[in-house]
PDB file of C-alpha atoms in Angstrom:
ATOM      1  CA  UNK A 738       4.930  -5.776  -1.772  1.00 61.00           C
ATOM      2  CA  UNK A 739       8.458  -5.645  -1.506  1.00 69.00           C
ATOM      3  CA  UNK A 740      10.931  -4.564   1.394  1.00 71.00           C
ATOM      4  CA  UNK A 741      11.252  -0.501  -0.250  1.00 76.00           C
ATOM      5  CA  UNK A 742       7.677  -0.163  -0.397  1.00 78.00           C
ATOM      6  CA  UNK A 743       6.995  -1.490   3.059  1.00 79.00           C
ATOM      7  CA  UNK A 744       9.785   0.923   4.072  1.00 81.00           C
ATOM      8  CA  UNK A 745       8.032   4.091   2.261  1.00 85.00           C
ATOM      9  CA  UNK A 746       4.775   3.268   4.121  1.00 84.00           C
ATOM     10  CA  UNK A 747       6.506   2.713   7.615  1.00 84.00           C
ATOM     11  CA  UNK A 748       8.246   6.356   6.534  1.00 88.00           C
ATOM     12  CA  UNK A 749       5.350   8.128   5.956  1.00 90.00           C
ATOM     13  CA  UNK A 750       3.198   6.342   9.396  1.00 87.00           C
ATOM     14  CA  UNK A 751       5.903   7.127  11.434  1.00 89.00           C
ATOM     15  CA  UNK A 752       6.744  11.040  10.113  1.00 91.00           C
ATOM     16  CA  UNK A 753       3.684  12.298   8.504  1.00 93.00           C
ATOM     17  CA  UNK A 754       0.776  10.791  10.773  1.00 91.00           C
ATOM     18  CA  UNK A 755       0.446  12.172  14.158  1.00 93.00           C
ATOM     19  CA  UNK A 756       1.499   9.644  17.133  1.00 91.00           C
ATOM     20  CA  UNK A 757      -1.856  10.538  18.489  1.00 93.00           C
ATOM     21  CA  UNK A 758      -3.436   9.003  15.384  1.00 92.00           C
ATOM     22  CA  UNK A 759      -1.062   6.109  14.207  1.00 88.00           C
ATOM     23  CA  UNK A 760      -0.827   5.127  17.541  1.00 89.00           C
ATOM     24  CA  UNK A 761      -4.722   4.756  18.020  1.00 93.00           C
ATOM     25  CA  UNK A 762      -6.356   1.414  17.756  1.00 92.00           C
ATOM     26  CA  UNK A 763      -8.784   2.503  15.637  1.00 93.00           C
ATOM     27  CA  UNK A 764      -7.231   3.937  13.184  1.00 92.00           C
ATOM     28  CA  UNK A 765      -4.204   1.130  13.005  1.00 91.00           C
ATOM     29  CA  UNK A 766      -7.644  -1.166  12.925  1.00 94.00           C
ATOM     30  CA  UNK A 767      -8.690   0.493   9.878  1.00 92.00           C
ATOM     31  CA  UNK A 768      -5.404   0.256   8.088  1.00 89.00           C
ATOM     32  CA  UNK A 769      -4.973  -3.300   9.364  1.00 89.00           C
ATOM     33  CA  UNK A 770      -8.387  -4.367   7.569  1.00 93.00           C
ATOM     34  CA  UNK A 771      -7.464  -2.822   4.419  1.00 90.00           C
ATOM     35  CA  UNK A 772      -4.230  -4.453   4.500  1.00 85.00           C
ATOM     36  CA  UNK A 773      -5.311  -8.089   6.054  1.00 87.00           C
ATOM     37  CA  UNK A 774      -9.266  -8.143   5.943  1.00 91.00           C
ATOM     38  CA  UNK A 775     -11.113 -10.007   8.428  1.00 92.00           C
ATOM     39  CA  UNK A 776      -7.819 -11.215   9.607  1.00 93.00           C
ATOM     40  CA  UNK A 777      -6.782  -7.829  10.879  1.00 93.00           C
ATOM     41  CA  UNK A 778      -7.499  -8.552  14.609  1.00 92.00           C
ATOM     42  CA  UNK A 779      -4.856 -11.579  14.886  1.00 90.00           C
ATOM     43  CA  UNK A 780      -2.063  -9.133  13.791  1.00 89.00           C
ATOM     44  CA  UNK A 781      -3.343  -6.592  15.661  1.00 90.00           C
ATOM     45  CA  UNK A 782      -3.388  -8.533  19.281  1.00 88.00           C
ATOM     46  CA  UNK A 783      -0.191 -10.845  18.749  1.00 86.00           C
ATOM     47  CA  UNK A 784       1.729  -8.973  20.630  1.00 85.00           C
ATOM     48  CA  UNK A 785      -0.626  -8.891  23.518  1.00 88.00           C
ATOM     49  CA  UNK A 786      -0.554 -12.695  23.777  1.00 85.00           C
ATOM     50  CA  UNK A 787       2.630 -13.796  22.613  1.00 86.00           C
ATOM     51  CA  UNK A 788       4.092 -14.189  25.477  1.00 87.00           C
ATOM     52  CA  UNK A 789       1.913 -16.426  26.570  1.00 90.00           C
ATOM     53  CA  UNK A 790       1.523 -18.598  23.799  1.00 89.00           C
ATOM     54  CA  UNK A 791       2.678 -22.166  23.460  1.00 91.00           C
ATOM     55  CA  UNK A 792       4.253 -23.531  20.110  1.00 89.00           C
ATOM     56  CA  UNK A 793       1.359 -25.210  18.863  1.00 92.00           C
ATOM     57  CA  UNK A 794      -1.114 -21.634  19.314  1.00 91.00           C
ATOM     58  CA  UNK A 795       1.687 -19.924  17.565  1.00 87.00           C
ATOM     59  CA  UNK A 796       2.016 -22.711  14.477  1.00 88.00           C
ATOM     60  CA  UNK A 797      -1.916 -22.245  14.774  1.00 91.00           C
ATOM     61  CA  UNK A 798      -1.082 -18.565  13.833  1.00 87.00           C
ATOM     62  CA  UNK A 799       0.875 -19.333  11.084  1.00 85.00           C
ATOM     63  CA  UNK A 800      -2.285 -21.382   9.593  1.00 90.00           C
ATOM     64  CA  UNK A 801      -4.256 -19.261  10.118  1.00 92.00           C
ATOM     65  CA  UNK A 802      -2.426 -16.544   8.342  1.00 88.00           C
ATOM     66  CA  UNK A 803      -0.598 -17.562   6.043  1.00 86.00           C
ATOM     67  CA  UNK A 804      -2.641 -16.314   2.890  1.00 86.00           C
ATOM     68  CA  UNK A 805      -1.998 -12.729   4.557  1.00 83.00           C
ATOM     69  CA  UNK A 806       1.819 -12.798   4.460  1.00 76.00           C
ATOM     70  CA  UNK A 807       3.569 -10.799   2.765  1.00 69.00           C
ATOM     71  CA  UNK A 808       5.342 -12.631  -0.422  1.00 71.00           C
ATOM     72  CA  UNK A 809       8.835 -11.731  -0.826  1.00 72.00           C
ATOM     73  CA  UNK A 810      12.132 -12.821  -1.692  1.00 79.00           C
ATOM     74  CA  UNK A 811      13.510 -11.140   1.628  1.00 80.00           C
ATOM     75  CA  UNK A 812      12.686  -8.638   4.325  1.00 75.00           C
ATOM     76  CA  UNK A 813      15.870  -6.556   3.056  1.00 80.00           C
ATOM     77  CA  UNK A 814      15.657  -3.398   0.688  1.00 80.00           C
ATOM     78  CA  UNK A 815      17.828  -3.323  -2.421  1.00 84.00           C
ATOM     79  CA  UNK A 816      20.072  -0.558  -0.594  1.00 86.00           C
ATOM     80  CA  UNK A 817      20.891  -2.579   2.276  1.00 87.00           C
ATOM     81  CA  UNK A 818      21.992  -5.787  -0.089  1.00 88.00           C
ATOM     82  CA  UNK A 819      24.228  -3.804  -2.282  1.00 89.00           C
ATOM     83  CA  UNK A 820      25.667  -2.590   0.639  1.00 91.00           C
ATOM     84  CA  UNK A 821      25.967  -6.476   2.476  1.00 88.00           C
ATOM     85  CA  UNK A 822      27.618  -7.570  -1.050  1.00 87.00           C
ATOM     86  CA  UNK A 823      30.071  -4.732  -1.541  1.00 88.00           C
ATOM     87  CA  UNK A 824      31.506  -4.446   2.386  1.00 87.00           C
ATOM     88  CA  UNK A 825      31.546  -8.324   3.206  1.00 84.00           C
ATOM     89  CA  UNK A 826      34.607  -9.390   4.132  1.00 81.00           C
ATOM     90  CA  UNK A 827      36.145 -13.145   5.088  1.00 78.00           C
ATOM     91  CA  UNK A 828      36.095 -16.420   4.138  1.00 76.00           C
ATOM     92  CA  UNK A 829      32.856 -17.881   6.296  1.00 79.00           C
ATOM     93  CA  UNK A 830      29.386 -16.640   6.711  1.00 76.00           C
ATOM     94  CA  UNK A 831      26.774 -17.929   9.595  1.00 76.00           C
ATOM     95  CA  UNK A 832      23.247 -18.008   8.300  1.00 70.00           C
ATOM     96  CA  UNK A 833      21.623 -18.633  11.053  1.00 69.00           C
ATOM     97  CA  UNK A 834      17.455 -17.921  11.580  1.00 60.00           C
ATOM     98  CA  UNK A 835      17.498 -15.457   8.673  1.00 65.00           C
ATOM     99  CA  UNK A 836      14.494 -15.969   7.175  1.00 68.00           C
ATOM    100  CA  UNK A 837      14.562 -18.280   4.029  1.00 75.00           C
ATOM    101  CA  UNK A 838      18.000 -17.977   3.132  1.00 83.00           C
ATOM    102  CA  UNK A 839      18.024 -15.146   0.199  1.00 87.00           C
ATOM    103  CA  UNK A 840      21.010 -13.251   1.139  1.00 87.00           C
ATOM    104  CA  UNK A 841      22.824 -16.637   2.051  1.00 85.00           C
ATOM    105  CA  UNK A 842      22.508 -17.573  -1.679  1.00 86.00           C
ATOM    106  CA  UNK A 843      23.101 -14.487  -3.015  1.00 88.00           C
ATOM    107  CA  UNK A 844      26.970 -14.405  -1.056  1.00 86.00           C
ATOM    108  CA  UNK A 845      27.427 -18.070  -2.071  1.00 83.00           C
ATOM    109  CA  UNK A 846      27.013 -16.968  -5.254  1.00 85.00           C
ATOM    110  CA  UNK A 847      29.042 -14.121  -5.953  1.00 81.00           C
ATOM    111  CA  UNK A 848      31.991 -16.504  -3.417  1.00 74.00           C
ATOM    112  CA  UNK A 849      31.150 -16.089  -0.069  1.00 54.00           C
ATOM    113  CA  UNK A 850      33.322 -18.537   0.864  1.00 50.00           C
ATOM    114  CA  UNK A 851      32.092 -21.583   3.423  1.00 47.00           C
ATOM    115  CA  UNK A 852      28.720 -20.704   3.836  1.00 47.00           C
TER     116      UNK A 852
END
């Protein structure tokens, strides 16, 4: 599922669905399942123990889920690249904890200077 979809989805939770029923548990749980399956739950709580979790129960998360995430080039939408690759300006870019580098690449390529 790419970055636009995910973005038409989040649009239509967050404008068309009452906060009194996209912000109920049950009904996220529901749309979690469908999404995730029997893995729903551990997206569902991270937040509630995040803060409390050490490196290796968040790596265990990772295992655990990693046939759930969602495979993409990037976590931008086509509008917001054209827009990075048209306004960027200078001669160095800092790439730093931006996922697995597909913007990076694209500015290298079209000259982004020293990347």
């Amino acid at each position: 599922m790419n970055r636009s979809m995910t973005n038409k989805l989040n649009y239509i939770l967050d404008n068309w669905v009452p906060p009194i029923i996209r912000d109920s548990e049950l009904f996220m749980s529901f749309v979690f399942y469908i999404v995730f399956g029997k893995k729903y739950h551990y997206y569902m709580h991270f937040k509630d123990h995040s803060y409390r979790l050490k490196e290796a129960d968040i790596n265990q998360y990772y295992d655990i889920l990693s046939d759930t995430f969602i495979n993409r080039k990037t976590d931008l939408n086509t509008g917001c690249i054209k827009y990075i690759l048209r306004n960027i300006s200078g001669t160095t870019i800092l790439d730093a904890a931006a996922g697995k580098g597909y913007l990076a690449r694209l500015l290298k390529k079209q000259g982004g200077g020293g990347i």
